[in-house]
Amino acid sequence: MRIMIDARMGHTRVGMGVYVRGLLRSLSKIDKENEYFVILNKGKKDNFIPLQDNFHKIYTGVTYSNYLKRDLWEQIYLPILLNRYKIDVYHGPNYILPLFSSKKMILTIYDTISFSNYGWYKPVSRYRVQKLLSLSAKKADKIITGSEHSKKDIISILGIPEEKIKVIYIGVDEEYKVIKDQSKLNLVKAKYGLNKKFILHVGSLNPRKNISRLIEAYNKLPLELSKEYQLVLVGGKGWRSNEIFAKIEKLGLNDKVLFTGFVEDDDLHLLMNAASLLVFPSLYEGFGIPPLEAMACGIPVVASNTSSIPEVVGDAALLFDPYNVEEMSVAIYKALTDEQLRNDLVKRGFERVKYFSWEKTAQETLAVYNEIYNSIGD
């Protein structure tokens, strides 16, 4: 079987990139027979592609940032590539499929955010994603999604039959584990200017991540706690991120809230180990990887009680209403000050993260490839 996978987002830290990297690495460990043709961005990091005979790299200069060129490339040139390399099954982990190809298609849909909350997308981007996602979902022979919650949304919002959707949970990378070498943790703290204990948030700065309310919740902590703990925001600037910096300025928290921008995985797992707490206040997630990564690193997690998050974290996180700033602040306070609760959350986190492995993700995905391949000619 000849499989093509679009991995142009594989060099990024966003959820799509984490998914592509983890999937490809694990497929290489369990599958030495099928041929994989992996599409990559020319000039971007590609060291996540396995160096073995059945994995082949295909480069393109068309990136995700130029929507017009990207759409034309996917709808006109990608079908040519599928024919040129005699591909049997195409896997699009980026919401969009080549609509005019007759090849067998698998689509990964992480969420249906563009249909749900209009304030979270630029209007033009929202319309584009809605149209292309709807058409791609109908085109797909099979849809993979990361949670039962997302599956229900795909059924209700996109009108896709339940039997066409397969839920496959995402794994946690091996480097996310407890690091006991204090010198490594001290070095990463010094690198990012951290001289206090800190509360960590990981995610792009956009309205869906609910960071403005997180800052308000942090500001409501008792003064002695906010003096003891910094709030560290890890992630790139996104749509309407200026509102977040305006909030920090308004509340006079410039010395207490630190923005790092994107952080490489080599640093991120160390920052998670050095943190006292991970807060995940998102209003909507199709899955949500950072809470599991934090649990694997042995730090307690407090998180939203919305969308797929309770499904992912189970009983291993302290949940709160993300629209209720007071409730969020109380959850943070408890997780910082109640030692018994902290220990319990860490213990439960270690157990919870055992349910999520990239090997299992790869095995279940390979089973979908085989199912679709075996249907050729039907």
Coordinates of C-alpha atoms in Angstrom, one line a residue:
M1 CA 0.0 0.0 0.0
R2 CA 1.2 3.5 -0.9
I3 CA 0.1 6.2 1.6
M4 CA 0.6 9.9 1.3
I5 CA 0.4 12.2 4.3
D6 CA 0.5 16.0 4.4
A7 CA 3.0 16.9 7.1
R8 CA 3.5 20.6 6.3
M9 CA 2.5 21.6 9.8
G10 CA 4.9 19.0 11.4
H11 CA 7.5 21.6 12.2
T12 CA 5.1 23.6 14.4
R13 CA 4.2 23.3 18.1
V14 CA 0.4 23.7 17.5
G15 CA -1.8 20.7 18.0
M16 CA -1.8 19.7 14.3
G17 CA 2.0 19.7 14.3
V18 CA 2.2 17.6 17.4
Y19 CA -0.3 15.1 15.9
V20 CA 1.6 14.7 12.6
R21 CA 5.0 14.3 14.3
G22 CA 3.8 11.7 16.8
L23 CA 1.8 9.8 14.2
L24 CA 4.7 9.5 11.7
R25 CA 7.3 8.5 14.3
S26 CA 5.1 5.8 15.7
L27 CA 4.0 4.5 12.3
S28 CA 7.6 4.0 11.4
K29 CA 8.1 1.8 14.5
I30 CA 5.2 -0.5 13.7
D31 CA 5.1 -0.5 9.9
K32 CA 8.2 -1.5 7.8
E33 CA 6.2 -2.7 4.8
N34 CA 3.8 0.0 3.4
E35 CA 5.3 2.9 1.5
Y36 CA 4.8 6.4 3.0
F37 CA 5.1 9.6 0.9
V38 CA 5.3 12.6 3.3
I39 CA 4.6 16.2 2.0
L40 CA 6.8 18.8 3.7
N41 CA 7.5 22.5 3.6
K42 CA 10.7 23.3 1.8
G43 CA 13.2 25.0 4.2
K44 CA 11.4 24.0 7.4
K45 CA 12.5 21.5 10.0
D46 CA 11.9 17.9 8.9
N47 CA 13.9 15.9 11.4
F48 CA 10.7 14.2 12.6
I49 CA 10.5 12.1 9.4
P50 CA 11.9 8.6 10.1
L51 CA 15.1 7.7 8.2
Q52 CA 14.0 4.4 6.8
D53 CA 13.5 2.9 3.4
N54 CA 9.7 3.0 3.3
F55 CA 9.4 6.7 4.1
H56 CA 9.9 9.3 1.3
K57 CA 10.0 13.1 1.5
I58 CA 8.2 15.3 -1.0
Y59 CA 8.9 19.1 -0.7
T60 CA 6.7 22.0 -1.6
G61 CA 7.3 25.7 -1.3
V62 CA 3.6 26.4 -0.7
T63 CA 3.0 27.1 3.0
Y64 CA -0.1 27.4 5.1
S65 CA 0.2 31.1 5.5
N66 CA -0.8 32.0 1.9
Y67 CA -4.4 30.7 1.7
L68 CA -4.9 31.3 -2.1
K69 CA -1.7 29.5 -3.2
R70 CA -2.3 26.8 -0.6
D71 CA -5.9 26.1 -1.8
L72 CA -4.8 26.1 -5.5
W73 CA -1.9 23.8 -4.7
E74 CA -4.2 21.4 -2.8
Q75 CA -6.9 21.3 -5.4
I76 CA -4.8 21.3 -8.6
Y77 CA -1.3 20.1 -7.9
L78 CA -1.8 17.6 -5.1
P79 CA -4.1 15.4 -7.3
I80 CA -1.2 15.3 -9.8
L81 CA 1.2 14.2 -7.0
L82 CA -1.3 11.5 -6.0
N83 CA -1.3 10.1 -9.5
R84 CA 2.5 10.5 -10.1
Y85 CA 3.4 8.5 -7.0
K86 CA 0.5 6.0 -7.6
I87 CA -0.9 6.6 -4.1
D88 CA -3.5 4.2 -2.8
V89 CA -4.6 6.1 0.3
Y90 CA -4.3 9.9 1.1
H91 CA -4.4 11.1 4.7
G92 CA -5.1 14.8 5.2
P93 CA -4.5 15.8 8.8
N94 CA -5.1 19.5 8.0
Y95 CA -8.9 19.7 7.6
I96 CA -8.8 19.9 3.8
L97 CA -8.8 17.2 1.0
P98 CA -8.1 17.5 -2.7
L99 CA -11.8 17.5 -3.8
F100 CA -11.3 16.5 -7.4
S101 CA -9.2 13.3 -6.9
S102 CA -10.6 9.8 -7.2
K103 CA -8.1 8.4 -4.7
K104 CA -9.3 6.9 -1.4
M105 CA -9.2 9.7 1.3
I106 CA -8.9 9.9 5.1
L107 CA -9.4 13.2 6.8
T108 CA -8.5 14.1 10.4
I109 CA -10.8 16.7 11.9
Y110 CA -9.7 18.0 15.3
D111 CA -12.7 20.1 16.0
T112 CA -15.6 22.1 14.5
I113 CA -14.6 25.4 16.1
S114 CA -15.1 27.5 13.0
F115 CA -18.9 26.6 13.1
S116 CA -19.4 27.1 16.8
N117 CA -18.1 30.5 18.0
Y118 CA -17.9 33.3 15.5
G119 CA -15.6 35.5 17.6
W120 CA -12.8 33.0 17.6
Y121 CA -11.9 33.3 13.9
K122 CA -11.3 36.2 11.5
P123 CA -14.5 36.3 9.4
V124 CA -12.8 35.5 6.1
S125 CA -10.9 32.6 7.6
R126 CA -14.0 31.2 9.3
Y127 CA -16.0 31.2 6.0
R128 CA -13.1 29.5 4.1
V129 CA -12.6 26.8 6.7
Q130 CA -16.4 26.1 7.0
K131 CA -16.7 25.6 3.3
L132 CA -13.6 23.6 2.7
L133 CA -14.2 21.5 5.9
S134 CA -17.8 20.7 4.9
L135 CA -16.8 19.6 1.4
S136 CA -13.8 17.6 2.6
A137 CA -15.8 15.8 5.3
K138 CA -18.3 14.7 2.7
K139 CA -15.5 13.7 0.3
A140 CA -13.6 11.6 2.9
D141 CA -14.0 7.8 2.9
K142 CA -13.2 7.9 6.6
I143 CA -12.8 10.6 9.2
I144 CA -10.5 10.4 12.2
T145 CA -11.1 12.6 15.2
G146 CA -9.5 12.8 18.7
S147 CA -12.5 12.6 21.0
E148 CA -16.1 11.4 21.4
H149 CA -17.1 15.0 21.9
S150 CA -15.6 16.0 18.5
K151 CA -17.3 13.0 16.9
K152 CA -20.7 14.2 18.2
D153 CA -20.0 17.7 16.8
I154 CA -19.0 16.3 13.4
I155 CA -22.2 14.3 13.3
S156 CA -24.5 17.2 14.4
I157 CA -22.8 20.1 12.7
L158 CA -21.5 18.6 9.5
G159 CA -24.1 15.9 9.1
I160 CA -21.7 13.0 8.7
P161 CA -22.9 9.5 9.4
E162 CA -21.6 8.0 12.7
E163 CA -20.2 4.9 11.0
K164 CA -17.9 7.1 8.9
I165 CA -16.1 8.5 11.9
K166 CA -13.4 6.8 14.0
V167 CA -12.2 8.2 17.4
I168 CA -8.5 7.7 17.9
Y169 CA -6.9 9.4 20.9
I170 CA -3.7 11.3 20.6
G171 CA -0.6 10.1 22.4
V172 CA 2.0 11.9 24.6
D173 CA 5.6 12.3 23.5
E174 CA 8.2 10.3 25.4
E175 CA 10.2 13.4 26.5
Y176 CA 7.3 14.4 28.7
K177 CA 8.3 12.7 31.9
V178 CA 9.6 13.6 35.3
I179 CA 13.0 15.2 35.2
K180 CA 14.8 15.0 38.6
D181 CA 18.0 16.9 37.4
Q182 CA 17.5 20.2 39.2
S183 CA 20.4 21.8 37.3
K184 CA 18.5 21.3 34.0
L185 CA 15.4 22.9 35.5
N186 CA 17.4 25.8 36.8
L187 CA 19.0 26.4 33.4
V188 CA 15.7 26.6 31.6
K189 CA 14.2 28.9 34.2
A190 CA 17.2 31.2 33.8
K191 CA 16.9 31.1 30.0
Y192 CA 13.3 32.5 30.3
G193 CA 14.0 34.9 33.1
L194 CA 12.1 32.9 35.8
N195 CA 13.3 33.7 39.3
K196 CA 10.1 32.6 41.2
K197 CA 7.8 29.6 41.3
F198 CA 5.3 29.8 38.5
I199 CA 1.9 28.9 37.1
L200 CA 2.0 27.7 33.5
H201 CA -0.3 28.0 30.5
V202 CA 0.5 26.5 27.1
G203 CA -1.4 27.5 24.0
S204 CA -1.7 30.2 21.4
L205 CA -2.8 33.6 22.5
N206 CA -6.3 33.8 21.0
P207 CA -9.8 34.2 22.4
R208 CA -10.7 30.5 22.4
K209 CA -7.9 29.9 24.9
N210 CA -9.6 32.2 27.4
I211 CA -6.4 33.8 28.6
S212 CA -7.9 37.1 29.5
R213 CA -10.1 35.4 32.1
L214 CA -7.0 33.5 33.3
I215 CA -5.2 36.7 33.9
E216 CA -8.2 38.1 35.8
A217 CA -8.3 34.9 37.9
Y218 CA -4.6 35.2 38.6
N219 CA -5.1 38.8 39.7
K220 CA -7.8 37.6 42.2
L221 CA -5.3 35.4 44.0
P222 CA -4.3 36.6 47.5
L223 CA -1.4 39.1 47.2
E224 CA 1.1 36.8 49.0
L225 CA 0.4 34.1 46.4
S226 CA 0.8 36.4 43.3
K227 CA 4.0 37.6 44.8
E228 CA 5.3 34.0 45.2
Y229 CA 4.1 32.7 41.8
Q230 CA 4.5 34.2 38.4
L231 CA 2.1 33.4 35.5
V232 CA 3.9 32.2 32.5
L233 CA 2.2 32.1 29.1
V234 CA 3.8 29.8 26.5
G235 CA 2.6 30.1 22.9
G236 CA 2.5 32.2 19.8
K237 CA 0.5 35.4 19.3
G238 CA -2.8 34.7 17.6
W239 CA -6.0 36.4 16.5
R240 CA -6.9 39.3 18.9
S241 CA -3.9 38.7 21.1
N242 CA -3.5 42.4 21.7
E243 CA -6.5 42.2 24.0
I244 CA -4.5 40.0 26.3
F245 CA -1.5 42.4 26.6
A246 CA -4.0 45.2 27.2
K247 CA -5.5 43.3 30.1
I248 CA -2.0 42.7 31.6
E249 CA -1.3 46.4 31.3
K250 CA -4.7 47.5 32.7
L251 CA -4.3 45.3 35.8
G252 CA -0.7 46.3 36.4
L253 CA 0.7 42.8 36.0
N254 CA 3.6 43.4 33.7
D255 CA 6.1 42.3 36.3
K256 CA 4.1 39.2 37.2
V257 CA 2.9 37.8 33.9
L258 CA 5.6 36.5 31.5
F259 CA 5.1 35.8 27.8
T260 CA 7.7 33.5 26.3
G261 CA 6.3 33.1 22.7
F262 CA 6.8 29.6 21.1
V263 CA 9.0 27.3 23.1
E264 CA 10.7 24.3 21.5
D265 CA 9.9 20.8 22.9
D266 CA 13.4 20.5 24.3
D267 CA 12.6 23.4 26.6
L268 CA 8.8 22.9 27.0
H269 CA 9.1 19.6 28.9
L270 CA 11.6 21.1 31.2
L271 CA 9.4 24.2 31.8
M272 CA 6.5 21.8 32.7
N273 CA 8.7 20.0 35.2
A274 CA 9.7 23.3 36.7
A275 CA 6.2 24.6 37.0
S276 CA 4.0 24.4 40.1
L277 CA 0.8 24.1 38.2
L278 CA -0.7 23.9 34.7
V279 CA -3.9 25.9 34.1
F280 CA -5.9 25.0 30.9
P281 CA -8.9 27.4 30.8
S282 CA -9.9 26.9 27.1
L283 CA -13.5 27.6 26.1
Y284 CA -13.3 24.8 23.5
E285 CA -10.9 22.0 22.6
G286 CA -11.2 19.1 20.2
F287 CA -8.7 17.2 22.4
G288 CA -6.2 19.3 24.4
I289 CA -2.7 17.9 24.6
P290 CA -1.0 20.2 27.3
P291 CA -2.9 18.8 30.3
L292 CA -1.7 15.2 29.5
E293 CA 1.9 16.4 28.9
A294 CA 1.8 18.2 32.3
M295 CA 0.5 15.1 34.0
A296 CA 3.3 13.0 32.5
C297 CA 5.7 15.5 33.9
G298 CA 4.2 15.1 37.4
I299 CA 2.6 18.5 37.9
P300 CA -1.0 19.1 38.9
V301 CA -3.5 20.3 36.4
V302 CA -6.6 22.6 36.7
A303 CA -8.8 22.8 33.6
S304 CA -12.1 23.8 32.0
N305 CA -15.1 21.6 32.4
T306 CA -16.1 22.2 28.8
S307 CA -16.0 20.5 25.4
S308 CA -13.6 17.4 25.2
I309 CA -11.5 18.4 28.2
P310 CA -13.3 16.4 30.9
E311 CA -13.2 13.4 28.5
V312 CA -9.4 13.7 28.1
V313 CA -8.4 14.5 31.7
G314 CA -10.9 12.2 33.5
D315 CA -10.6 12.5 37.2
A316 CA -7.0 13.6 37.1
A317 CA -7.6 17.4 37.0
L318 CA -9.5 19.9 39.1
L319 CA -12.2 21.3 36.8
F320 CA -13.8 24.7 36.8
D321 CA -16.3 26.7 34.7
P322 CA -14.1 28.7 32.3
Y323 CA -16.6 31.6 32.1
N324 CA -16.5 32.0 35.9
V325 CA -13.4 34.0 36.9
E326 CA -14.0 33.5 40.6
E327 CA -14.3 29.7 40.3
M328 CA -11.2 29.6 38.2
S329 CA -9.3 31.6 40.7
V330 CA -10.5 29.4 43.6
A331 CA -9.4 26.3 41.7
I332 CA -5.9 27.7 41.1
Y333 CA -5.7 28.7 44.8
K334 CA -6.6 25.2 46.0
A335 CA -4.2 23.5 43.6
L336 CA -1.4 25.8 44.9
T337 CA -2.1 25.6 48.6
D338 CA -3.7 22.2 49.4
E339 CA -0.8 19.8 49.5
Q340 CA -3.0 16.7 49.8
L341 CA -5.0 17.8 46.7
R342 CA -1.8 18.4 44.8
N343 CA -0.4 15.0 45.6
D344 CA -3.7 13.4 44.7
L345 CA -3.8 15.2 41.3
V346 CA -0.3 14.2 40.5
K347 CA -1.0 10.5 41.4
R348 CA -4.1 10.5 39.3
G349 CA -2.3 12.2 36.4
F350 CA 0.3 9.5 36.2
E351 CA -2.5 6.9 35.9
R352 CA -4.5 8.9 33.5
V353 CA -1.7 9.5 31.0
K354 CA -1.2 5.7 30.6
Y355 CA -4.4 5.6 28.5
F356 CA -2.7 7.7 25.8
S357 CA 0.2 6.4 23.7
W358 CA 1.4 7.2 20.2
E359 CA 1.9 3.5 19.6
K360 CA -1.8 2.9 20.1
T361 CA -2.6 6.0 18.0
A362 CA -0.5 4.6 15.1
Q363 CA -1.9 1.0 15.4
E364 CA -5.5 2.3 15.2
T365 CA -4.6 4.7 12.3
L366 CA -2.9 1.9 10.4
A367 CA -6.0 -0.2 10.8
V368 CA -8.0 2.6 9.2
Y369 CA -5.5 2.8 6.3
N370 CA -5.9 -1.0 5.8
E371 CA -9.7 -0.8 6.0
I372 CA -9.8 1.9 3.3
Y373 CA -7.3 0.2 1.1
N374 CA -9.2 -3.1 1.2
S375 CA -12.3 -1.2 0.1
I376 CA -10.7 -0.1 -3.2
G377 CA -12.8 -1.4 -6.0
D378 CA -16.0 -1.6 -3.9

